[in-house]
Every structure is written in C-alpha cells, then in structure tokens.
Short mmCIF file of C-alpha atoms in Angstrom, two decimals:
data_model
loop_
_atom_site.label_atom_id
_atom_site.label_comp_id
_atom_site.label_asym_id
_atom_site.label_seq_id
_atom_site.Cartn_x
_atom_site.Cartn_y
_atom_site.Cartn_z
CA UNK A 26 -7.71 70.81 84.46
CA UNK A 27 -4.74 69.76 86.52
CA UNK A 28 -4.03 66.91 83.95
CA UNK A 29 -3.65 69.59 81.34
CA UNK A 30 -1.64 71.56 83.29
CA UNK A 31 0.67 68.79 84.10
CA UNK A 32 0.64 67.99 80.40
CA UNK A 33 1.41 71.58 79.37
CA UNK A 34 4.58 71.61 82.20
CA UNK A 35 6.02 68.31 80.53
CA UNK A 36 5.66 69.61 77.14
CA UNK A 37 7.57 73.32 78.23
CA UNK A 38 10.02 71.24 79.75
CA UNK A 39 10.52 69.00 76.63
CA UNK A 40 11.27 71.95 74.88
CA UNK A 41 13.24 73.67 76.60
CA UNK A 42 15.65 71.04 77.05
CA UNK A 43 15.72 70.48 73.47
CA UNK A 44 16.60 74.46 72.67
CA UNK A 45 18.85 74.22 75.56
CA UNK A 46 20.58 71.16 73.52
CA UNK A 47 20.76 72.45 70.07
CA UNK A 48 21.92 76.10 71.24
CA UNK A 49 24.72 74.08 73.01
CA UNK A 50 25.47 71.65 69.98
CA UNK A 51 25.47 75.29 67.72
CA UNK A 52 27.80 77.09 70.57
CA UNK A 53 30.02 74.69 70.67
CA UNK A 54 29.99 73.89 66.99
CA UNK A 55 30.43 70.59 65.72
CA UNK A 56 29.38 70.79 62.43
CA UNK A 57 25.40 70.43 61.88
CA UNK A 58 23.04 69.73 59.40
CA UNK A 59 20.18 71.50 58.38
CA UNK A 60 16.15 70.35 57.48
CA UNK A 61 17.46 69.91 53.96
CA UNK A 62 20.44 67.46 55.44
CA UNK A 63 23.13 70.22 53.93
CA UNK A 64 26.37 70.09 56.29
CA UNK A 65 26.37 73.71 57.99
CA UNK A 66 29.71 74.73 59.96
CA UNK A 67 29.24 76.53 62.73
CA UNK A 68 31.36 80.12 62.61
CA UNK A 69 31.97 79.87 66.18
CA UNK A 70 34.28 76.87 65.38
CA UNK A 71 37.94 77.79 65.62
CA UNK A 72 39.63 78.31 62.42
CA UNK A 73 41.24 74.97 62.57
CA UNK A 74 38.25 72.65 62.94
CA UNK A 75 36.31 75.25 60.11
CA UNK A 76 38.88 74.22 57.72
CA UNK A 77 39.11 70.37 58.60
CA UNK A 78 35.32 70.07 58.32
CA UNK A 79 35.00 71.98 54.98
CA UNK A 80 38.09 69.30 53.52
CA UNK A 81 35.73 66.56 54.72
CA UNK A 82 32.51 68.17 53.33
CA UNK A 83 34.29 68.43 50.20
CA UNK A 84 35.56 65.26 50.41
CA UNK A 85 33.75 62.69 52.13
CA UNK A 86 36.54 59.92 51.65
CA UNK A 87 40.09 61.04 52.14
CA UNK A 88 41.41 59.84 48.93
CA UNK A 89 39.13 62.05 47.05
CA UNK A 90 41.33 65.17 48.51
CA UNK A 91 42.81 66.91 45.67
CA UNK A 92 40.03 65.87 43.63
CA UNK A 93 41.44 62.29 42.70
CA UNK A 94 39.25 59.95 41.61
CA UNK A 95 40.55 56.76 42.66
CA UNK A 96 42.96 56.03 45.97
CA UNK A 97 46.40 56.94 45.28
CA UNK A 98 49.19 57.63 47.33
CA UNK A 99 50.30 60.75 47.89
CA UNK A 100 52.05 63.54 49.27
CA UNK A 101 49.07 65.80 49.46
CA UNK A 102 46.99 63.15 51.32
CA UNK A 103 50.19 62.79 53.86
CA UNK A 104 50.13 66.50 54.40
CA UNK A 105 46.65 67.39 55.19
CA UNK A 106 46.17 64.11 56.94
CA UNK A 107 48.89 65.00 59.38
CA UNK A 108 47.19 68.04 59.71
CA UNK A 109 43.90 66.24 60.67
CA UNK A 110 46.10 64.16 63.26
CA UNK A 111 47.32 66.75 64.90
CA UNK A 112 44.02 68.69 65.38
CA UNK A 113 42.70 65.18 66.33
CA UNK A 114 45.36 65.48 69.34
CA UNK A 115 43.12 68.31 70.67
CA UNK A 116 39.87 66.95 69.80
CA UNK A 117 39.85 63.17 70.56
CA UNK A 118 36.88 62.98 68.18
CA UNK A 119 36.79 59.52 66.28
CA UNK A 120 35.64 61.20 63.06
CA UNK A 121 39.17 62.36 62.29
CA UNK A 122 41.10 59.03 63.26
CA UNK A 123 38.56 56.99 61.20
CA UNK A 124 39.25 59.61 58.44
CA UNK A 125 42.59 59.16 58.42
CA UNK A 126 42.52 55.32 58.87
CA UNK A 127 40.08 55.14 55.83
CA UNK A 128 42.81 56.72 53.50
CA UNK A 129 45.28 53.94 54.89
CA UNK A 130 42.81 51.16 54.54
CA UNK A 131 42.01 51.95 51.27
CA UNK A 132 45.59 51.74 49.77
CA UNK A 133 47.14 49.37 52.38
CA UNK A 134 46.69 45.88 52.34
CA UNK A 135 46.69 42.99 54.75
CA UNK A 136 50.09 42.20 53.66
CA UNK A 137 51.26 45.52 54.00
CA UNK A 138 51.16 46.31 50.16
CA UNK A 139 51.03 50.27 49.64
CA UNK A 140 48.98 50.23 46.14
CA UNK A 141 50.02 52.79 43.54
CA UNK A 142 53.46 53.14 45.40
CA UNK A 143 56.54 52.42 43.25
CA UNK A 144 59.96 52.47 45.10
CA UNK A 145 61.68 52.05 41.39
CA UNK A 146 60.61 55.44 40.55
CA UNK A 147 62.68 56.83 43.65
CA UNK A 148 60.49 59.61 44.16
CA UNK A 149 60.58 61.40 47.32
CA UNK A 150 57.36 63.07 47.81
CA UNK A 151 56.02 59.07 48.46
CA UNK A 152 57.72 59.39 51.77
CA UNK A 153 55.65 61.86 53.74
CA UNK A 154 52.54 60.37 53.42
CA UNK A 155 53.92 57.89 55.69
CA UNK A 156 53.55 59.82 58.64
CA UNK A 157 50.18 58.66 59.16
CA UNK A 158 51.26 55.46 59.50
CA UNK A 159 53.10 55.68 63.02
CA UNK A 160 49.75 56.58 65.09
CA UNK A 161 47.76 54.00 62.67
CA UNK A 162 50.38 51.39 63.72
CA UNK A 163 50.43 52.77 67.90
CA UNK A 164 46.78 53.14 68.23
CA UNK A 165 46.18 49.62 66.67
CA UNK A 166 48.90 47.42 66.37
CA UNK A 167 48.24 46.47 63.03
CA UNK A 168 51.07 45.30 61.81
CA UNK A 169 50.78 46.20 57.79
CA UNK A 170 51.20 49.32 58.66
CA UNK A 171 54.85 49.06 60.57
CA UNK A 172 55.47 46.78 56.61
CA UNK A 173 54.19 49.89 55.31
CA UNK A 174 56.49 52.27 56.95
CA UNK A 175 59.30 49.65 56.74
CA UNK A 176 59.16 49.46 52.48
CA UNK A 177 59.15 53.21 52.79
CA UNK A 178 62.20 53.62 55.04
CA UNK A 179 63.58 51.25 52.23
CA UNK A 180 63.11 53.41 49.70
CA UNK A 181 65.27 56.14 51.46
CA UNK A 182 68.12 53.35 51.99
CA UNK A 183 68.49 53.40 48.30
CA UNK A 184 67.28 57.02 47.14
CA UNK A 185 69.75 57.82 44.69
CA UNK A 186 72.03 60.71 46.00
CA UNK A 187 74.63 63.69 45.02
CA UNK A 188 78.14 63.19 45.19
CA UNK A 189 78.02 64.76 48.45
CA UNK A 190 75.25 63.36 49.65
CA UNK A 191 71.86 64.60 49.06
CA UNK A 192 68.65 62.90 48.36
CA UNK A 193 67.92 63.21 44.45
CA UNK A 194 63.76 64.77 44.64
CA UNK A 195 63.10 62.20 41.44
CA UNK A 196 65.17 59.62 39.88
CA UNK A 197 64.05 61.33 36.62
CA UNK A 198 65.69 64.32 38.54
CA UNK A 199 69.06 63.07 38.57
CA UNK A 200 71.63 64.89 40.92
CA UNK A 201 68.87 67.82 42.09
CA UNK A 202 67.93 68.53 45.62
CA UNK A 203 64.60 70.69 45.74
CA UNK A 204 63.17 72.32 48.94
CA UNK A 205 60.17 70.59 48.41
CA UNK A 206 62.31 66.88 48.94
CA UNK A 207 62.99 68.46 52.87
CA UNK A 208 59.65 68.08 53.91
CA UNK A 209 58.69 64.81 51.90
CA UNK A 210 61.29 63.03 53.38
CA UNK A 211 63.07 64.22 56.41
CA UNK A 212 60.02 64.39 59.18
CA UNK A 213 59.02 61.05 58.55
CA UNK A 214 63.19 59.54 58.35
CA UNK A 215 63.41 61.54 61.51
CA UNK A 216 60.64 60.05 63.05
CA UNK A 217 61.32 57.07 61.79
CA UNK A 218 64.57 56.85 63.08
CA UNK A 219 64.08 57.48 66.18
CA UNK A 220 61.38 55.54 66.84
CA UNK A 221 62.70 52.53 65.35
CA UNK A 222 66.70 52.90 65.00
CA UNK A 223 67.66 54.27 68.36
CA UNK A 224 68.01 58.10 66.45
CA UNK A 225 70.72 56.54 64.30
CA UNK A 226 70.41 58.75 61.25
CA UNK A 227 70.28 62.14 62.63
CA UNK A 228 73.58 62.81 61.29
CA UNK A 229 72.17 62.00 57.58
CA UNK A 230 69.14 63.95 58.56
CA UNK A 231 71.26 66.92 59.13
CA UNK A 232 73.68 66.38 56.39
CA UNK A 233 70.56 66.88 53.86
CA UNK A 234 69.62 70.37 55.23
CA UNK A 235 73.20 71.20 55.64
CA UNK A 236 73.77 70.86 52.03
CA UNK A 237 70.77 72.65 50.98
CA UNK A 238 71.72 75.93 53.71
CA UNK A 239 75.37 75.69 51.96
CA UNK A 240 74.40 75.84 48.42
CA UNK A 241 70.91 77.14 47.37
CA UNK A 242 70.96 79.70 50.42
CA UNK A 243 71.27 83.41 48.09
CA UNK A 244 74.19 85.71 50.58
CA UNK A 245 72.34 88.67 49.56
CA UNK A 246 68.96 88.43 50.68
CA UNK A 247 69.28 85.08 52.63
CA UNK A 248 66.45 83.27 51.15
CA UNK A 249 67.01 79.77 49.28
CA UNK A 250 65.96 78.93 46.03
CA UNK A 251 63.71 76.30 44.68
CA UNK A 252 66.17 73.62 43.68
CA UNK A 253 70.07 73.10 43.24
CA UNK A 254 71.68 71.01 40.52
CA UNK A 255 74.87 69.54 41.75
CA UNK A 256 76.22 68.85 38.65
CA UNK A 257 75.27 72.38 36.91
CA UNK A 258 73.45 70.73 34.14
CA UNK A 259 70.06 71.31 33.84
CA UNK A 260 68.98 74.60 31.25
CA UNK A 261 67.60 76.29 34.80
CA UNK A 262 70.81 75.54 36.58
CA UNK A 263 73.05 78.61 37.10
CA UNK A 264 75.95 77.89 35.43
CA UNK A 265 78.61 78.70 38.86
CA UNK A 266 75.64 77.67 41.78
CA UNK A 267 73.73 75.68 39.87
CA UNK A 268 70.92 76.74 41.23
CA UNK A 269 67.18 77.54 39.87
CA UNK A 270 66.69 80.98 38.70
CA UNK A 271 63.98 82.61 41.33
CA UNK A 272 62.64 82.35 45.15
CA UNK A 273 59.44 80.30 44.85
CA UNK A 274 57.45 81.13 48.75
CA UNK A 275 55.99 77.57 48.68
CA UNK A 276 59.18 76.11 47.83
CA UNK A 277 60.83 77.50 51.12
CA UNK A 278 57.64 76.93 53.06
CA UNK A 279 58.38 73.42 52.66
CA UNK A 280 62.09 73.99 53.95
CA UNK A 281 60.42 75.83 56.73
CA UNK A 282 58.30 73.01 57.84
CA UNK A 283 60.67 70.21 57.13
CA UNK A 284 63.02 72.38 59.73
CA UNK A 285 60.58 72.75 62.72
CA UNK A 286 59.51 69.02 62.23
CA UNK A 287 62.53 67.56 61.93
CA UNK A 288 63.81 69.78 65.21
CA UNK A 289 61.06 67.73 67.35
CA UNK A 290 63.02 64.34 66.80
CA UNK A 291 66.80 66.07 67.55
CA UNK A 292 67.97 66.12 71.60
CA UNK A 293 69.04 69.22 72.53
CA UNK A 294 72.13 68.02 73.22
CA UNK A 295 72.41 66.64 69.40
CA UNK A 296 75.34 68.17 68.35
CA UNK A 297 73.58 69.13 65.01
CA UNK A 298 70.25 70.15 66.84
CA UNK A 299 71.66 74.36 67.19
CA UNK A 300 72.82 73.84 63.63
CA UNK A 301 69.50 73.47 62.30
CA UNK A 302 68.16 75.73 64.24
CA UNK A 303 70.02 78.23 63.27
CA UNK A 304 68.85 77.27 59.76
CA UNK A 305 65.70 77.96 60.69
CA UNK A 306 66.32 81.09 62.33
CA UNK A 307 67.95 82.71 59.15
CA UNK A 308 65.26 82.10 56.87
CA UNK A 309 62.64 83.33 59.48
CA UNK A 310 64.57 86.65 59.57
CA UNK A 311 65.42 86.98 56.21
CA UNK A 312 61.50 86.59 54.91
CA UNK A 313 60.34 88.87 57.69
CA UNK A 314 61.81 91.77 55.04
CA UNK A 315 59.83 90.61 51.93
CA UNK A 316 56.32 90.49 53.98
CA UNK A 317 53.50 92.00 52.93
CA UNK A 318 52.08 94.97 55.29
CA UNK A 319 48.69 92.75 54.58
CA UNK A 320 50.92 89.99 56.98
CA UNK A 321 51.00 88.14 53.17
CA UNK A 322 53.81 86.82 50.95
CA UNK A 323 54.00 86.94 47.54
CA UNK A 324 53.80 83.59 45.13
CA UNK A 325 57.78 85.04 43.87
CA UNK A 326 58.89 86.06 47.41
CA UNK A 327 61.00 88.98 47.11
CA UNK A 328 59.37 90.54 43.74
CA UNK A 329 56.60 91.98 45.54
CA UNK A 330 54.54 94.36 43.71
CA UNK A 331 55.98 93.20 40.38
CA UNK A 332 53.61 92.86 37.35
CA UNK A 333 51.88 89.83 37.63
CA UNK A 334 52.95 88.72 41.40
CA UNK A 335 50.46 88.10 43.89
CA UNK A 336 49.73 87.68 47.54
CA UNK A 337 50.10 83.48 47.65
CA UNK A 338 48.26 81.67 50.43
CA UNK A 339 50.36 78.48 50.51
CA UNK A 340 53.81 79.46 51.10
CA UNK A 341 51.88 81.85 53.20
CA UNK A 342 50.44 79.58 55.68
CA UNK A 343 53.48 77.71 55.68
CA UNK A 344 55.77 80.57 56.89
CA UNK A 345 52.87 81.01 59.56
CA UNK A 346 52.72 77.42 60.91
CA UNK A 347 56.79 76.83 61.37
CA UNK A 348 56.68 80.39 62.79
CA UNK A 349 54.71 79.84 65.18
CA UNK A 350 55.45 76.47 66.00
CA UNK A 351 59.37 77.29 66.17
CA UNK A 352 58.11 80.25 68.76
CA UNK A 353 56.23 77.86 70.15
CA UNK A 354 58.59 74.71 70.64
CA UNK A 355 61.15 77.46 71.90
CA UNK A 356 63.63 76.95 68.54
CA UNK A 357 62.40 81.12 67.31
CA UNK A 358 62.36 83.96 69.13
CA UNK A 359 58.68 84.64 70.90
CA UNK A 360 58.30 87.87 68.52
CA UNK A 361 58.11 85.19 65.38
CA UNK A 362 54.25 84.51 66.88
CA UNK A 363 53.18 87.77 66.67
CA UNK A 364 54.40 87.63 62.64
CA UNK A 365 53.11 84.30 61.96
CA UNK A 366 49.53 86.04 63.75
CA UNK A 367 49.55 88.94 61.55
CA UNK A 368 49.76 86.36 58.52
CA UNK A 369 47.18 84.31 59.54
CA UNK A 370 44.88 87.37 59.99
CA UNK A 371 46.04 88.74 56.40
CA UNK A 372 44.45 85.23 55.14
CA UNK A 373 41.25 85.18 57.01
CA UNK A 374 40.52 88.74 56.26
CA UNK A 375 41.76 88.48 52.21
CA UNK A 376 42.24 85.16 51.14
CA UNK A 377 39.24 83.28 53.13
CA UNK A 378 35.59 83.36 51.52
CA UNK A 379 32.50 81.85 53.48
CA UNK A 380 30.54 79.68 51.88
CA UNK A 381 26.40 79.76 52.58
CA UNK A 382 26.67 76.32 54.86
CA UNK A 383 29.77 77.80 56.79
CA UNK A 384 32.81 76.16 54.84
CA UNK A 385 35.45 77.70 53.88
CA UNK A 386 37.19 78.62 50.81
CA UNK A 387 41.41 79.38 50.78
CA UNK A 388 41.71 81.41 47.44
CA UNK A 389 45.07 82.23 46.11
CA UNK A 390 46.98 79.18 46.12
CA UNK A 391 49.39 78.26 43.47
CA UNK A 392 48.33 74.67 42.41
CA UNK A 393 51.95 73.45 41.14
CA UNK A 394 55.06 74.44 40.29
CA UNK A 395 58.24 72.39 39.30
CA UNK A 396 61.20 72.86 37.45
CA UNK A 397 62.55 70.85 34.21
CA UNK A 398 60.17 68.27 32.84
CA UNK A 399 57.68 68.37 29.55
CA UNK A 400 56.67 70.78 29.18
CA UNK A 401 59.74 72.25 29.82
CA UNK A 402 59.78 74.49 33.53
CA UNK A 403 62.31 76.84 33.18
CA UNK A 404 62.19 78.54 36.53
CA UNK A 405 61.57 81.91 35.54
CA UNK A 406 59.73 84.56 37.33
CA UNK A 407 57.02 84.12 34.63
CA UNK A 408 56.61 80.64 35.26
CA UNK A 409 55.59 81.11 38.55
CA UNK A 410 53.31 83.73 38.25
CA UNK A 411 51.70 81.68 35.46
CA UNK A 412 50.98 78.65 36.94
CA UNK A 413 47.50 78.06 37.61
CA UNK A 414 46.05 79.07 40.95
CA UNK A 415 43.50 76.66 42.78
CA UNK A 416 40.66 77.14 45.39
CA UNK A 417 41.55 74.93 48.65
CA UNK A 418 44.12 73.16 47.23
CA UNK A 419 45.56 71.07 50.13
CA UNK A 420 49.10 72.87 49.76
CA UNK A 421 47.35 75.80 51.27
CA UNK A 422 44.17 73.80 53.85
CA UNK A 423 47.20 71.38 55.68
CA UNK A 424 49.53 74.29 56.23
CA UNK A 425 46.41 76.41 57.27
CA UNK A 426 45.37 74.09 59.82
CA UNK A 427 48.58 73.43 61.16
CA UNK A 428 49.34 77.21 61.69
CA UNK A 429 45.91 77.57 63.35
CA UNK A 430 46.26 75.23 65.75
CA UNK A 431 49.84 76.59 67.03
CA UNK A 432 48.12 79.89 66.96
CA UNK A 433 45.04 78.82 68.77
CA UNK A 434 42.58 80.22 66.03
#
C-alpha cells in the first residue's frame, strides 16, 4: 500500500511538471508543433516573432522567400533578412542567425564569390542584400563575407550616375533615380562607410537624397514621386520635371526607410545629418494628410477613394516602421508613434488573416511595380492599381516586422 502510494505521488508529480512545462513553452510562445508534427504559432507571440515564424514556416530555407526556386540574390532576401536580424537583436535565439547565415552560405563561396550577382548589370537593388553581411562577417570572422561586401561596395564605385550625380536604379535605366534605389543602396554605403572608410562618403550619401528632395519632391502636396529622369526622356517623364506621372506609397516607403537608416550612420554634428532629417520630416507630415481613418494608405497615395484604389499594406508598413523608428531614434516628433500605431492596428485588424496553425497572412500587398521596360510601364494611375496584388509578399512581412518591433507589438 505505501509503495503504491509512493508510486501514485511520483507519477502526479511527473505530470504536473510536464503541464507546468508545456503551459510555459505555450505562454511564452515559441512556436510548437502539434501530434500531427504541423508548426502551430502561438497567438500570444508578439506580432513580430508571429510574422518571422510564419516566413520560416513558409519557407524553411531562406532562399525560397519570395517563392524562388533556386538561391539567388536578392533584394527581397536582404530586406526581410534584416528584418530577421534585427528581431534576432531582441531574441538571441540561434534559429534566426543560422537562418540568415544559411541564405549567405548558400550563395557565398569560400572565395567570396556572390553567385547570381552581376556587377556589369549595375543594378542597384543587388546592394541591400548586403546588409546581412556585416553581422555574418562580426559574429564570425569569416572573411568571404568582408570579399563579399567589398565587390559590392565596388559596384557603387562605378554605378553609372546623372550629370549631377545620382545613382542610375539600372544601367538599362540610364540617367533615372527611383525611390526604390534609396533604400537598395544607401543603408548599406552608409554602413559601409563608416565601418570601413572612416564615414568618408557621407557627403555622397547625402548628395543622393538631396537630389531626389530637389527634384521628384511635388510643392503642392509634398510627396515625391516614383522616379525622376534627368534627362526628360523617357515616354513617363514629364516633359519640364521629368518626373513619373503618379505617387506610388511603396515607392516613398522605400525613401522613408532609406532616410531613418541612413540617419543611424550620420553624427549629429554631420553637417548634412539636420538636412536629412528634415527630409524625413516633410514627407512624414505631408502623408499624415492622405491617411486613411482605417490608420491605412492607399496603393496611389493621395487618390484615395478613387475607382479602383485600395488600402496597400506595403507602403503601409513602411510609413509605420520609419515612423516609428524616426520617433523613436529622436529624428520625428514623439506624436509620429502614435500614427505609425494607428497603422499598424489598421493592418492587424484589416489586412492580417490567421491561419488554423497560428501563421499569419499580410493581404493587400502590391507584388511589383516599375516604370519603362517590356511590357511597357507607363506610370499611370491605372498601372498601379492593376498590378497584381500578392499574399505575404516580403515587401509587406520585412517592413511589418520592422515596424513591430519599434512599436513593441
């Protein structure tokens, strides 16, 4: 009798330590699996982590983000991976570093080599991807990736440029600066720089903004269009700014970002560092008028409510992260948080589905747009609200996690 007893205690105290365990593992949500081995993501995660483990339920290795097939690089990859690093910052957790590192091992080799990279084809979106690259390189002192970074800094030493000075987005692009080129290039020369050249080409940095603030910048409403064509060429161009013909919200989202990640590499006491700043300040100000009383923007940003717009979840998460982070870092007023807030909660409450195992689903996002090329992009407000749309497409999950984390959601 007492040996059953004693039997009976261990086995009550076997399992309740083992509910205690898995109602702490739930609580505190990692992401679990269930008797069928499906991935289930707990709902008490923070938005951030919800949206980094649904990317890597989705896609197991990183270079299957976007749906590729085969290991490329890209800009894509560069932006939600940078994403991943910085909620790694928070976490610690190895699963994200050995994500990230995966997506670099896979396309870097021991020499350095970046496979699928083409520095002839002088396109600027290659660039960004190589932020991964400086915590890969810190963390282990492998030296192909500092070659790595090195061939891309190259490429930016001989991007073709504008008579005054601008980064060309494409060599197939001649004499056209896009929004878009900002962020692909300008974090990671900035960081770059700095790290590696003493902060020696701030001043070019700045000079690339600068030109973009002077010329695509509309007086009226104060937002930027998509692209500029120095030269006035181009069937979009218009024929006095040459500018592109509408406000694209992604397009300036990109701006956005480049801004408040560029700003963490300039001293304050950078003479150009309360220039761009300012820049950043203006276009907060001016979008604050075209947002949605959902806390959304709209795909063409100040045609809301026009026939065929629609409440865009890219450009919106974009606007929310460099919001918030500019409130943040101290470069925005503190009242920009409480905007980029309300945008994040118009997203979660209209744009975010649940799936059954707890990942989620971004809906809304506008999968590409461009300008120029075959077929032929003209840059018309029916363009853009044409373009296909795309369920988590990593324009919208990077931006989303960025803005969560500077939110705290």
């Amino acid at each position: 009798m007492i040996k059953m007893n004693y039997s009976r205690t261990i086995n009550t105290f076997f399992k309740v330590s083992l509910t205690l365990v898995l109602f702490v593992t739930s609580s505190k949500a990692i992401s679990q699996t269930n008797g069928d081995n499906k991935v289930i993501i707990s709902k008490q995660l923070k938005w951030s982590e919800r949206m980094a483990l649904s990317i890597m339920h989705r896609h197991p290795e990183a270079y299957m983000i976007d749906d590729a097939k085969q290991p490329h690089w890209d800009y894509v990859h560069g932006l939600v991976l940078t994403s991943l690093e910085e909620l790694n910052k928070q976490k610690k957790d190895a699963k994200y570093f050995d994500y990230i590192k995966k997506y670099a091992d896979d396309l870097i080799d021991k020499d350095g080599n970046i496979a699928t990279y083409k520095e002839e084809a002088y396109n600027i979106d290659m660039i960004v991807a190589g932020r991964i690259l400086f915590n890969l390189y810190a963390t282990t002192k492998d030296n192909r990736y500092l070659v790595a970074m090195q061939t891309l800094r190259k490429q930016l030493d001989n991007q073709p440029r504008t008579a005054s000075g601008g980064f060309w987005h494409k060599k197939i692009y001649p004499n056209q600066m896009w929004l878009d080129g900002l962020y692909m290039g300008e974090p990671f020369y900035a960081q770059y720089t700095v790290a590696y050249e003493n902060g020696a080409k701030l001043d070019d940095i700045a000079k690339q903004f600068e030109l973009i603030q002077l010329h695509a910048t509309d007086k009226k409403t104060g937002l930027l269009y998509h692209a500029w064509d120095e030269i006035k060429q181009m069937p979009w161009a218009n024929k006095e700014t040459g500018n592109s013909p509408n406000f694209w919200s992604r397009s300036i989202g990109w701006y956005m970002m480049a801004l408040v990640d560029v700003l963490d590499y300039f001293p304050k006491n950078h003479p150009k560092q309360k220039e761009l700043a300012a820049y950043l300040n203006n276009i907060a100000t001016s979008l604050v008028k075209f947002q949605d009383p959902s806390g959304i923007w709209y795909q063409v940003t100040d045609k809301g409510g026009a026939p065929g717009n629609y409440l865009e979840s890219s450009g919106t998460s974009m606007f929310a992260y460099a919001m918030a982070k500019g409130a943040n870092k101290g470069y925005l007023p503190k009242k920009f948080k409480t905007i980029a807030a309300k945008a994040f909660d118009g997203l979660t409450s209209k744009l975010i589905k649940v799936d059954p195992n707890g990942a989620i689903t971004i809906t809304n996002a506008c999968a590409v747009a461009g300008l120029g090329g075959t077929p032929y992009r003209d840059g018309s407000y029916e363009y853009y609200i044409n373009e296909r749309k795309k369920d988590n497409d990593p324009k919208a999950t990077g931006p989303f996690i960025l803005a969560a984390l500077e939110l705290n959601k």
